[in-house]
PDB file of C-alpha atoms in Angstrom:
ATOM      1  CA  MET A   1      -4.073 -12.561 -15.494  1.00  0.00           C
ATOM      2  CA  ALA A   2      -6.570  -9.855 -16.584  1.00  0.00           C
ATOM      3  CA  LYS A   3      -8.945  -9.648 -13.061  1.00  0.00           C
ATOM      4  CA  ARG A   4      -5.804  -9.463 -10.999  1.00  0.00           C
ATOM      5  CA  LEU A   5      -4.683  -6.606 -12.871  1.00  0.00           C
ATOM      6  CA  PHE A   6      -8.765  -5.636 -12.751  1.00  0.00           C
ATOM      7  CA  ALA A   7      -8.714  -5.852  -9.240  1.00  0.00           C
ATOM      8  CA  GLU A   8      -4.691  -4.804  -8.585  1.00  0.00           C
ATOM      9  CA  PHE A   9      -6.047  -1.806 -10.426  1.00  0.00           C
ATOM     10  CA  PHE A  10      -9.811  -1.245  -7.612  1.00  0.00           C
ATOM     11  CA  GLY A  11      -7.959  -2.384  -4.717  1.00  0.00           C
ATOM     12  CA  THR A  12      -4.978   0.696  -5.256  1.00  0.00           C
ATOM     13  CA  PHE A  13      -8.270   3.734  -7.074  1.00  0.00           C
ATOM     14  CA  TRP A  14     -10.064   2.637  -3.745  1.00  0.00           C
ATOM     15  CA  LEU A  15      -7.095   3.024  -1.452  1.00  0.00           C
ATOM     16  CA  VAL A  16      -6.171   6.583  -2.783  1.00  0.00           C
ATOM     17  CA  PHE A  17      -9.573   7.753  -3.352  1.00  0.00           C
ATOM     18  CA  GLY A  18     -10.873   6.472   0.294  1.00  0.00           C
ATOM     19  CA  GLY A  19      -7.165   7.661   1.905  1.00  0.00           C
ATOM     20  CA  CYS A  20      -5.782  10.617  -0.560  1.00  0.00           C
ATOM     21  CA  GLY A  21      -9.794  12.059  -0.495  1.00  0.00           C
ATOM     22  CA  SER A  22      -9.920  11.781   3.825  1.00  0.00           C
ATOM     23  CA  ALA A  23      -7.452  13.380   3.996  1.00  0.00           C
ATOM     24  CA  VAL A  24      -7.978  16.418   0.519  1.00  0.00           C
ATOM     25  CA  LEU A  25     -11.646  16.254   1.703  1.00  0.00           C
ATOM     26  CA  ALA A  26     -12.955  15.592   4.773  1.00  0.00           C
ATOM     27  CA  ALA A  27      -9.877  16.097   7.275  1.00  0.00           C
ATOM     28  CA  ALA A  28      -9.917  19.819   8.016  1.00  0.00           C
ATOM     29  CA  PHE A  29     -13.951  20.109   7.657  1.00  0.00           C
ATOM     30  CA  PRO A  30     -14.638  23.122   9.092  1.00  0.00           C
ATOM     31  CA  GLN A  31     -15.266  22.444  13.246  1.00  0.00           C
ATOM     32  CA  LEU A  32     -15.821  18.951  12.917  1.00  0.00           C
ATOM     33  CA  GLY A  33     -12.601  17.369  10.495  1.00  0.00           C
ATOM     34  CA  ILE A  34     -11.979  13.987  10.939  1.00  0.00           C
ATOM     35  CA  GLY A  35      -8.218  14.331  11.760  1.00  0.00           C
ATOM     36  CA  PHE A  36      -4.700  13.122  11.170  1.00  0.00           C
ATOM     37  CA  ALA A  37      -6.067   9.996  12.881  1.00  0.00           C
ATOM     38  CA  GLY A  38      -9.680   9.925  10.816  1.00  0.00           C
ATOM     39  CA  VAL A  39      -8.029   9.951   7.738  1.00  0.00           C
ATOM     40  CA  ALA A  40      -4.630   7.026   8.873  1.00  0.00           C
ATOM     41  CA  LEU A  41      -8.030   5.293   9.901  1.00  0.00           C
ATOM     42  CA  ALA A  42      -9.386   6.019   6.319  1.00  0.00           C
ATOM     43  CA  PHE A  43      -6.713   3.925   4.891  1.00  0.00           C
ATOM     44  CA  GLY A  44      -6.583   0.602   6.763  1.00  0.00           C
ATOM     45  CA  LEU A  45     -11.153   0.746   6.302  1.00  0.00           C
ATOM     46  CA  THR A  46      -9.512   0.884   2.458  1.00  0.00           C
ATOM     47  CA  VAL A  47      -7.533  -2.154   2.318  1.00  0.00           C
ATOM     48  CA  VAL A  48      -9.859  -3.889   4.561  1.00  0.00           C
ATOM     49  CA  THR A  49     -12.360  -3.662   2.859  1.00  0.00           C
ATOM     50  CA  MET A  50     -10.907  -3.912  -0.879  1.00  0.00           C
ATOM     51  CA  ALA A  51      -7.906  -6.991   0.806  1.00  0.00           C
ATOM     52  CA  TYR A  52     -11.827  -8.409   1.261  1.00  0.00           C
ATOM     53  CA  ALA A  53     -13.348  -7.869  -1.720  1.00  0.00           C
ATOM     54  CA  VAL A  54     -10.567  -8.469  -4.906  1.00  0.00           C
ATOM     55  CA  GLY A  55      -7.998  -9.971  -2.438  1.00  0.00           C
ATOM     56  CA  HIS A  56      -9.081 -13.245  -2.978  1.00  0.00           C
ATOM     57  CA  ILE A  57      -8.468 -12.594  -7.092  1.00  0.00           C
ATOM     58  CA  SER A  58      -4.555 -11.362  -6.895  1.00  0.00           C
ATOM     59  CA  GLY A  59      -3.855 -11.662  -3.873  1.00  0.00           C
ATOM     60  CA  GLY A  60      -4.301  -7.830  -2.381  1.00  0.00           C
ATOM     61  CA  HIS A  61      -1.306  -6.514  -2.907  1.00  0.00           C
ATOM     62  CA  PHE A  62      -2.866  -2.523  -3.972  1.00  0.00           C
ATOM     63  CA  ASN A  63       1.684  -1.258  -3.726  1.00  0.00           C
ATOM     64  CA  PRO A  64       3.908  -1.528  -6.017  1.00  0.00           C
ATOM     65  CA  ALA A  65       5.817  -1.527  -2.540  1.00  0.00           C
ATOM     66  CA  VAL A  66       4.393  -4.847  -1.367  1.00  0.00           C
ATOM     67  CA  THR A  67       4.107  -6.778  -4.913  1.00  0.00           C
ATOM     68  CA  LEU A  68       8.623  -6.460  -5.269  1.00  0.00           C
ATOM     69  CA  GLY A  69       9.139  -7.060  -1.493  1.00  0.00           C
ATOM     70  CA  LEU A  70       6.717 -10.683  -1.090  1.00  0.00           C
ATOM     71  CA  PHE A  71       8.504 -10.939  -4.950  1.00  0.00           C
ATOM     72  CA  ALA A  72      11.797 -11.146  -2.774  1.00  0.00           C
ATOM     73  CA  GLY A  73       9.611 -13.322   0.031  1.00  0.00           C
ATOM     74  CA  GLY A  74       9.328 -16.210  -2.580  1.00  0.00           C
ATOM     75  CA  ARG A  75       6.189 -15.502  -2.255  1.00  0.00           C
ATOM     76  CA  ILE A  76       5.147 -14.114  -6.152  1.00  0.00           C
ATOM     77  CA  PRO A  77       6.655 -15.234  -9.298  1.00  0.00           C
ATOM     78  CA  ALA A  78       8.432 -12.419 -10.801  1.00  0.00           C
ATOM     79  CA  ALA A  79       6.097 -12.045 -14.697  1.00  0.00           C
ATOM     80  CA  ASP A  80       4.102 -10.790 -11.956  1.00  0.00           C
ATOM     81  CA  VAL A  81       5.621  -7.288 -10.439  1.00  0.00           C
ATOM     82  CA  ILE A  82       5.860  -4.902 -13.347  1.00  0.00           C
ATOM     83  CA  PRO A  83       2.365  -6.220 -14.338  1.00  0.00           C
ATOM     84  CA  TYR A  84       0.773  -5.302 -10.973  1.00  0.00           C
ATOM     85  CA  MET A  85       3.065  -1.699 -10.502  1.00  0.00           C
ATOM     86  CA  VAL A  86       1.751  -0.895 -14.203  1.00  0.00           C
ATOM     87  CA  ALA A  87      -2.407  -1.432 -13.153  1.00  0.00           C
ATOM     88  CA  GLN A  88      -1.724  -0.052  -9.311  1.00  0.00           C
ATOM     89  CA  VAL A  89      -0.347   3.164 -10.722  1.00  0.00           C
ATOM     90  CA  ILE A  90      -3.295   3.647 -13.406  1.00  0.00           C
ATOM     91  CA  GLY A  91      -5.436   3.441 -10.470  1.00  0.00           C
ATOM     92  CA  ALA A  92      -3.505   5.910  -8.197  1.00  0.00           C
ATOM     93  CA  VAL A  93      -3.569   7.885 -10.902  1.00  0.00           C
ATOM     94  CA  ALA A  94      -6.792   7.239 -12.200  1.00  0.00           C
ATOM     95  CA  ALA A  95      -8.508   7.519  -8.185  1.00  0.00           C
ATOM     96  CA  GLY A  96      -5.482  11.037  -7.690  1.00  0.00           C
ATOM     97  CA  ALA A  97      -8.105  12.253 -10.728  1.00  0.00           C
ATOM     98  CA  VAL A  98     -11.533  11.881  -9.963  1.00  0.00           C
ATOM     99  CA  LEU A  99     -10.334  13.299  -6.277  1.00  0.00           C
ATOM    100  CA  PHE A 100      -8.734  16.678  -7.989  1.00  0.00           C
ATOM    101  CA  PHE A 101     -12.426  16.435 -10.579  1.00  0.00           C
ATOM    102  CA  ILE A 102     -14.300  16.634  -7.535  1.00  0.00           C
ATOM    103  CA  ALA A 103     -12.142  18.968  -4.882  1.00  0.00           C
ATOM    104  CA  SER A 104     -11.904  21.364  -7.041  1.00  0.00           C
ATOM    105  CA  GLY A 105     -15.530  22.071  -7.714  1.00  0.00           C
ATOM    106  CA  LYS A 106     -15.543  24.016  -4.587  1.00  0.00           C
ATOM    107  CA  ALA A 107     -14.931  27.181  -4.868  1.00  0.00           C
ATOM    108  CA  GLY A 108     -10.785  28.410  -3.504  1.00  0.00           C
ATOM    109  CA  PHE A 109      -9.362  25.212  -3.648  1.00  0.00           C
ATOM    110  CA  ASP A 110      -6.125  24.880  -4.802  1.00  0.00           C
ATOM    111  CA  ALA A 111      -4.052  21.622  -5.105  1.00  0.00           C
ATOM    112  CA  THR A 112      -0.409  23.504  -5.394  1.00  0.00           C
ATOM    113  CA  ALA A 113      -1.221  25.428  -2.885  1.00  0.00           C
ATOM    114  CA  GLY A 114      -2.987  22.953  -0.429  1.00  0.00           C
ATOM    115  CA  GLY A 115      -0.437  20.458  -1.004  1.00  0.00           C
ATOM    116  CA  PHE A 116      -4.062  17.268  -2.445  1.00  0.00           C
ATOM    117  CA  ALA A 117      -2.759  14.524   0.053  1.00  0.00           C
ATOM    118  CA  SER A 118       0.562  14.266  -1.320  1.00  0.00           C
ATOM    119  CA  ASN A 119       3.785  13.335   0.458  1.00  0.00           C
ATOM    120  CA  GLY A 120       6.916  15.476   1.199  1.00  0.00           C
ATOM    121  CA  TYR A 121       9.612  15.976   3.338  1.00  0.00           C
ATOM    122  CA  GLY A 122      11.850  19.483   4.407  1.00  0.00           C
ATOM    123  CA  GLU A 123       9.286  22.439   4.059  1.00  0.00           C
ATOM    124  CA  HIS A 124       6.919  20.079   2.656  1.00  0.00           C
ATOM    125  CA  SER A 125       6.359  17.665   5.677  1.00  0.00           C
ATOM    126  CA  PRO A 126       3.406  18.247   7.962  1.00  0.00           C
ATOM    127  CA  GLY A 127       5.956  18.339  10.676  1.00  0.00           C
ATOM    128  CA  GLY A 128       9.338  19.493   9.603  1.00  0.00           C
ATOM    129  CA  TYR A 129      11.416  16.583   9.087  1.00  0.00           C
ATOM    130  CA  GLY A 130      14.131  16.058   7.021  1.00  0.00           C
ATOM    131  CA  MET A 131      14.488  14.706   4.098  1.00  0.00           C
ATOM    132  CA  ALA A 132      17.041  11.718   6.185  1.00  0.00           C
ATOM    133  CA  ALA A 133      14.073  11.189   8.080  1.00  0.00           C
ATOM    134  CA  ALA A 134      11.708  11.588   6.012  1.00  0.00           C
ATOM    135  CA  LEU A 135      14.279   8.353   4.572  1.00  0.00           C
ATOM    136  CA  VAL A 136      14.637   6.238   7.616  1.00  0.00           C
ATOM    137  CA  ALA A 137      10.919   6.853   8.051  1.00  0.00           C
ATOM    138  CA  GLU A 138       9.477   5.158   4.795  1.00  0.00           C
ATOM    139  CA  VAL A 139      11.887   1.968   4.897  1.00  0.00           C
ATOM    140  CA  VAL A 140      12.109   1.404   8.288  1.00  0.00           C
ATOM    141  CA  LEU A 141       7.570   0.538   8.234  1.00  0.00           C
ATOM    142  CA  THR A 142       7.357  -0.447   4.493  1.00  0.00           C
ATOM    143  CA  ALA A 143       9.121  -3.332   5.933  1.00  0.00           C
ATOM    144  CA  MET A 144       6.994  -4.005   9.104  1.00  0.00           C
ATOM    145  CA  PHE A 145       4.728  -3.736   6.740  1.00  0.00           C
ATOM    146  CA  LEU A 146       5.736  -7.000   4.973  1.00  0.00           C
ATOM    147  CA  LEU A 147       6.892  -8.856   7.798  1.00  0.00           C
ATOM    148  CA  ILE A 148       3.356  -7.858   9.087  1.00  0.00           C
ATOM    149  CA  ILE A 149       1.481  -8.666   5.795  1.00  0.00           C
ATOM    150  CA  ASN A 150       3.715 -11.798   5.097  1.00  0.00           C
ATOM    151  CA  GLY A 151       3.551 -13.622   8.895  1.00  0.00           C
ATOM    152  CA  ALA A 152      -0.989 -12.420   8.443  1.00  0.00           C
ATOM    153  CA  THR A 153      -0.413 -14.178   5.128  1.00  0.00           C
ATOM    154  CA  ASP A 154       1.147 -17.473   6.300  1.00  0.00           C
ATOM    155  CA  GLU A 155       0.349 -20.593   6.300  1.00  0.00           C
ATOM    156  CA  ARG A 156       0.185 -21.246   9.866  1.00  0.00           C
ATOM    157  CA  ALA A 157      -1.955 -17.449  10.091  1.00  0.00           C
ATOM    158  CA  PRO A 158      -5.138 -17.817  11.418  1.00  0.00           C
ATOM    159  CA  LYS A 159      -7.049 -17.922   8.404  1.00  0.00           C
ATOM    160  CA  GLY A 160      -9.808 -15.825   7.678  1.00  0.00           C
ATOM    161  CA  PHE A 161      -8.091 -12.265   9.811  1.00  0.00           C
ATOM    162  CA  ALA A 162      -5.329 -11.083   7.387  1.00  0.00           C
ATOM    163  CA  PRO A 163      -7.024  -9.136   6.357  1.00  0.00           C
ATOM    164  CA  LEU A 164      -8.164  -6.797   8.932  1.00  0.00           C
ATOM    165  CA  ALA A 165      -4.397  -8.090  10.500  1.00  0.00           C
ATOM    166  CA  ILE A 166      -2.555  -5.484   7.255  1.00  0.00           C
ATOM    167  CA  GLY A 167      -5.292  -2.355   8.019  1.00  0.00           C
ATOM    168  CA  LEU A 168      -4.499  -2.326  11.145  1.00  0.00           C
ATOM    169  CA  ALA A 169      -0.850  -2.534  10.893  1.00  0.00           C
ATOM    170  CA  LEU A 170      -1.885   0.738   7.731  1.00  0.00           C
ATOM    171  CA  THR A 171      -3.494   2.154  10.470  1.00  0.00           C
ATOM    172  CA  LEU A 172      -0.469   2.327  12.744  1.00  0.00           C
ATOM    173  CA  ILE A 173       1.742   3.147   9.958  1.00  0.00           C
ATOM    174  CA  HIS A 174       0.249   6.427   9.388  1.00  0.00           C
ATOM    175  CA  LEU A 175      -0.691   6.837  12.915  1.00  0.00           C
ATOM    176  CA  ILE A 176       3.438   7.621  13.308  1.00  0.00           C
ATOM    177  CA  SER A 177       4.166   9.027   9.643  1.00  0.00           C
ATOM    178  CA  ILE A 178       1.492  11.928   9.162  1.00  0.00           C
ATOM    179  CA  PRO A 179       3.393  14.379  10.722  1.00  0.00           C
ATOM    180  CA  VAL A 180       6.790  13.091   8.664  1.00  0.00           C
ATOM    181  CA  THR A 181       5.696  12.312   5.327  1.00  0.00           C
ATOM    182  CA  ASN A 182       2.267  12.194   5.302  1.00  0.00           C
ATOM    183  CA  THR A 183       2.939   8.613   5.330  1.00  0.00           C
ATOM    184  CA  SER A 184       3.924   6.911   1.384  1.00  0.00           C
ATOM    185  CA  VAL A 185       4.913   3.261   2.717  1.00  0.00           C
ATOM    186  CA  ASN A 186       3.204   3.150  -1.093  1.00  0.00           C
ATOM    187  CA  PRO A 187       5.047   4.953  -4.236  1.00  0.00           C
ATOM    188  CA  ALA A 188       1.651   4.301  -6.234  1.00  0.00           C
ATOM    189  CA  ARG A 189      -0.457   6.208  -4.500  1.00  0.00           C
ATOM    190  CA  SER A 190       2.553   9.425  -3.691  1.00  0.00           C
ATOM    191  CA  THR A 191       2.465   8.634  -7.938  1.00  0.00           C
ATOM    192  CA  GLY A 192      -1.336   8.748  -7.918  1.00  0.00           C
ATOM    193  CA  VAL A 193      -1.420  12.775  -6.522  1.00  0.00           C
ATOM    194  CA  ALA A 194       1.791  14.009  -6.965  1.00  0.00           C
ATOM    195  CA  LEU A 195       0.937  14.462 -10.399  1.00  0.00           C
ATOM    196  CA  PHE A 196      -2.177  16.246  -9.801  1.00  0.00           C
ATOM    197  CA  GLN A 197      -0.162  18.961  -7.119  1.00  0.00           C
ATOM    198  CA  GLY A 198       2.308  19.569  -9.949  1.00  0.00           C
ATOM    199  CA  THR A 199       5.018  21.306  -8.107  1.00  0.00           C
ATOM    200  CA  TRP A 200       7.916  20.002  -5.032  1.00  0.00           C
ATOM    201  CA  ALA A 201       6.151  17.160  -4.569  1.00  0.00           C
ATOM    202  CA  LEU A 202       6.521  15.606  -8.132  1.00  0.00           C
ATOM    203  CA  GLN A 203      10.417  16.860  -7.391  1.00  0.00           C
ATOM    204  CA  GLN A 204      10.267  15.124  -4.069  1.00  0.00           C
ATOM    205  CA  LEU A 205       8.838  12.117  -5.397  1.00  0.00           C
ATOM    206  CA  TRP A 206      12.072  10.082  -6.704  1.00  0.00           C
ATOM    207  CA  LEU A 207      12.102   9.557  -2.677  1.00  0.00           C
ATOM    208  CA  PHE A 208       9.210   7.607  -2.198  1.00  0.00           C
ATOM    209  CA  TRP A 209       9.666   4.837  -4.060  1.00  0.00           C
ATOM    210  CA  ALA A 210      12.971   4.791  -3.756  1.00  0.00           C
ATOM    211  CA  ALA A 211      13.091   3.947   0.551  1.00  0.00           C
ATOM    212  CA  PRO A 212       9.059   1.780   0.167  1.00  0.00           C
ATOM    213  CA  LEU A 213      10.643  -0.262  -2.489  1.00  0.00           C
ATOM    214  CA  ALA A 214      13.614  -0.760   0.018  1.00  0.00           C
ATOM    215  CA  GLY A 215      12.142  -1.169   3.156  1.00  0.00           C
ATOM    216  CA  GLY A 216       9.656  -3.448   0.822  1.00  0.00           C
ATOM    217  CA  VAL A 217      12.873  -5.838  -0.447  1.00  0.00           C
ATOM    218  CA  LEU A 218      13.715  -5.386   3.160  1.00  0.00           C
ATOM    219  CA  GLY A 219      10.563  -6.244   4.668  1.00  0.00           C
ATOM    220  CA  GLY A 220      10.090 -10.024   3.043  1.00  0.00           C
ATOM    221  CA  VAL A 221      13.604 -10.266   2.807  1.00  0.00           C
ATOM    222  CA  ILE A 222      13.751 -10.814   6.124  1.00  0.00           C
ATOM    223  CA  TYR A 223      10.929 -13.156   6.106  1.00  0.00           C
ATOM    224  CA  ARG A 224      12.133 -14.914   4.297  1.00  0.00           C
ATOM    225  CA  PHE A 225      14.933 -16.206   5.729  1.00  0.00           C
ATOM    226  CA  LEU A 226      14.502 -15.399   9.101  1.00  0.00           C
ATOM    227  CA  LEU A 227      10.452 -16.642  10.288  1.00  0.00           C
ATOM    228  CA  ALA A 228       8.935 -18.437   7.083  1.00  0.00           C
ATOM    229  CA  ALA A 229       8.249 -22.021   7.781  1.00  0.00           C
ATOM    230  CA  PRO A 230      11.353 -23.581   6.590  1.00  0.00           C
ATOM    231  CA  ALA A 231      11.068 -25.635   3.607  1.00  0.00           C
ATOM    232  CA  ALA A 232      10.970 -29.372   5.188  1.00  0.00           C
ATOM    233  CA  SER A 233       7.049 -27.984   7.172  1.00  0.00           C
ATOM    234  CA  ARG A 234       5.859 -26.854   4.575  1.00  0.00           C
ATOM    235  CA  VAL A 235       6.501 -30.420   2.959  1.00  0.00           C
ATOM    236  CA  ALA A 236       5.128 -31.991   6.200  1.00  0.00           C
ATOM    237  CA  VAL A 237       2.079 -30.281   6.388  1.00  0.00           C
ATOM    238  CA  THR A 238       0.696 -31.972   3.073  1.00  0.00           C
ATOM    239  CA  PRO A 239      -1.291 -34.249   2.871  1.00  0.00           C
ATOM    240  CA  ALA A 240      -0.461 -37.110   1.549  1.00  0.00           C
ATOM    241  CA  PRO A 241      -1.808 -38.606  -1.956  1.00  0.00           C
ATOM    242  CA  PRO A 242      -4.843 -41.689  -1.589  1.00  0.00           C
ATOM    243  CA  ALA A 243      -3.033 -44.560  -1.913  1.00  0.00           C
ATOM    244  CA  PRO A 244      -4.342 -46.740  -4.866  1.00  0.00           C
ATOM    245  CA  PRO A 245      -6.031 -48.768  -4.996  1.00  0.00           C
ATOM    246  CA  ALA A 246      -5.617 -52.938  -3.258  1.00  0.00           C
ATOM    247  CA  ALA A 247      -5.987 -54.961  -6.581  1.00  0.00           C
ATOM    248  CA  PRO A 248      -8.745 -57.631  -7.041  1.00  0.00           C
ATOM    249  CA  ALA A 249      -7.548 -60.395  -6.019  1.00  0.00           C
TER     250      ALA A 249
END
């Protein structure tokens, strides 16, 4: 368990530092900023790289909504849920602290005024989208993310490609929803930067826990009961045990 929790810590650290770091440090860099598309790709790349690096240790969740959704889908035991979530949040906060230290090295940096890559709705939505729109977007996109994760890691799926599918899915999710909420689908990611933004981001943080967790459970349950292989099929593909040796004559 200790190794799995460290894997979740480092994976979530990298996701928040790489994804939010690209938004804070590089998105609007003078003349050569990477923009929304670059930030979306950065989030996807963090998942791909860490899923290959430590996914074989912990499963590569890096997200409380993924952990809860996999539990709802029957993929992980209840005993893993809280420890994984705690490790993910600690990793996200550690990444937020390192990013804040780096960003504050630039003259004129202001996390409160700039938003510090925090998620928001209403006047704090990049595109001015209201609370209801933000809530629906986060629930639907997180549910779809869980469907993709479950499908890509299904025993019937092609082997070795799950990190690519999951990373590309997260990239697409960001391309869709950065203008709506700055894209959460991950309560740890939201928490890790909201603590350092310090004002409105903390006041709106509830939505970026409630909506992704609800969406994660929804996606896990849908896959479990509508798309997963029947129990009989799963048993059928298990190799039979070898026959006992014949008795000597």
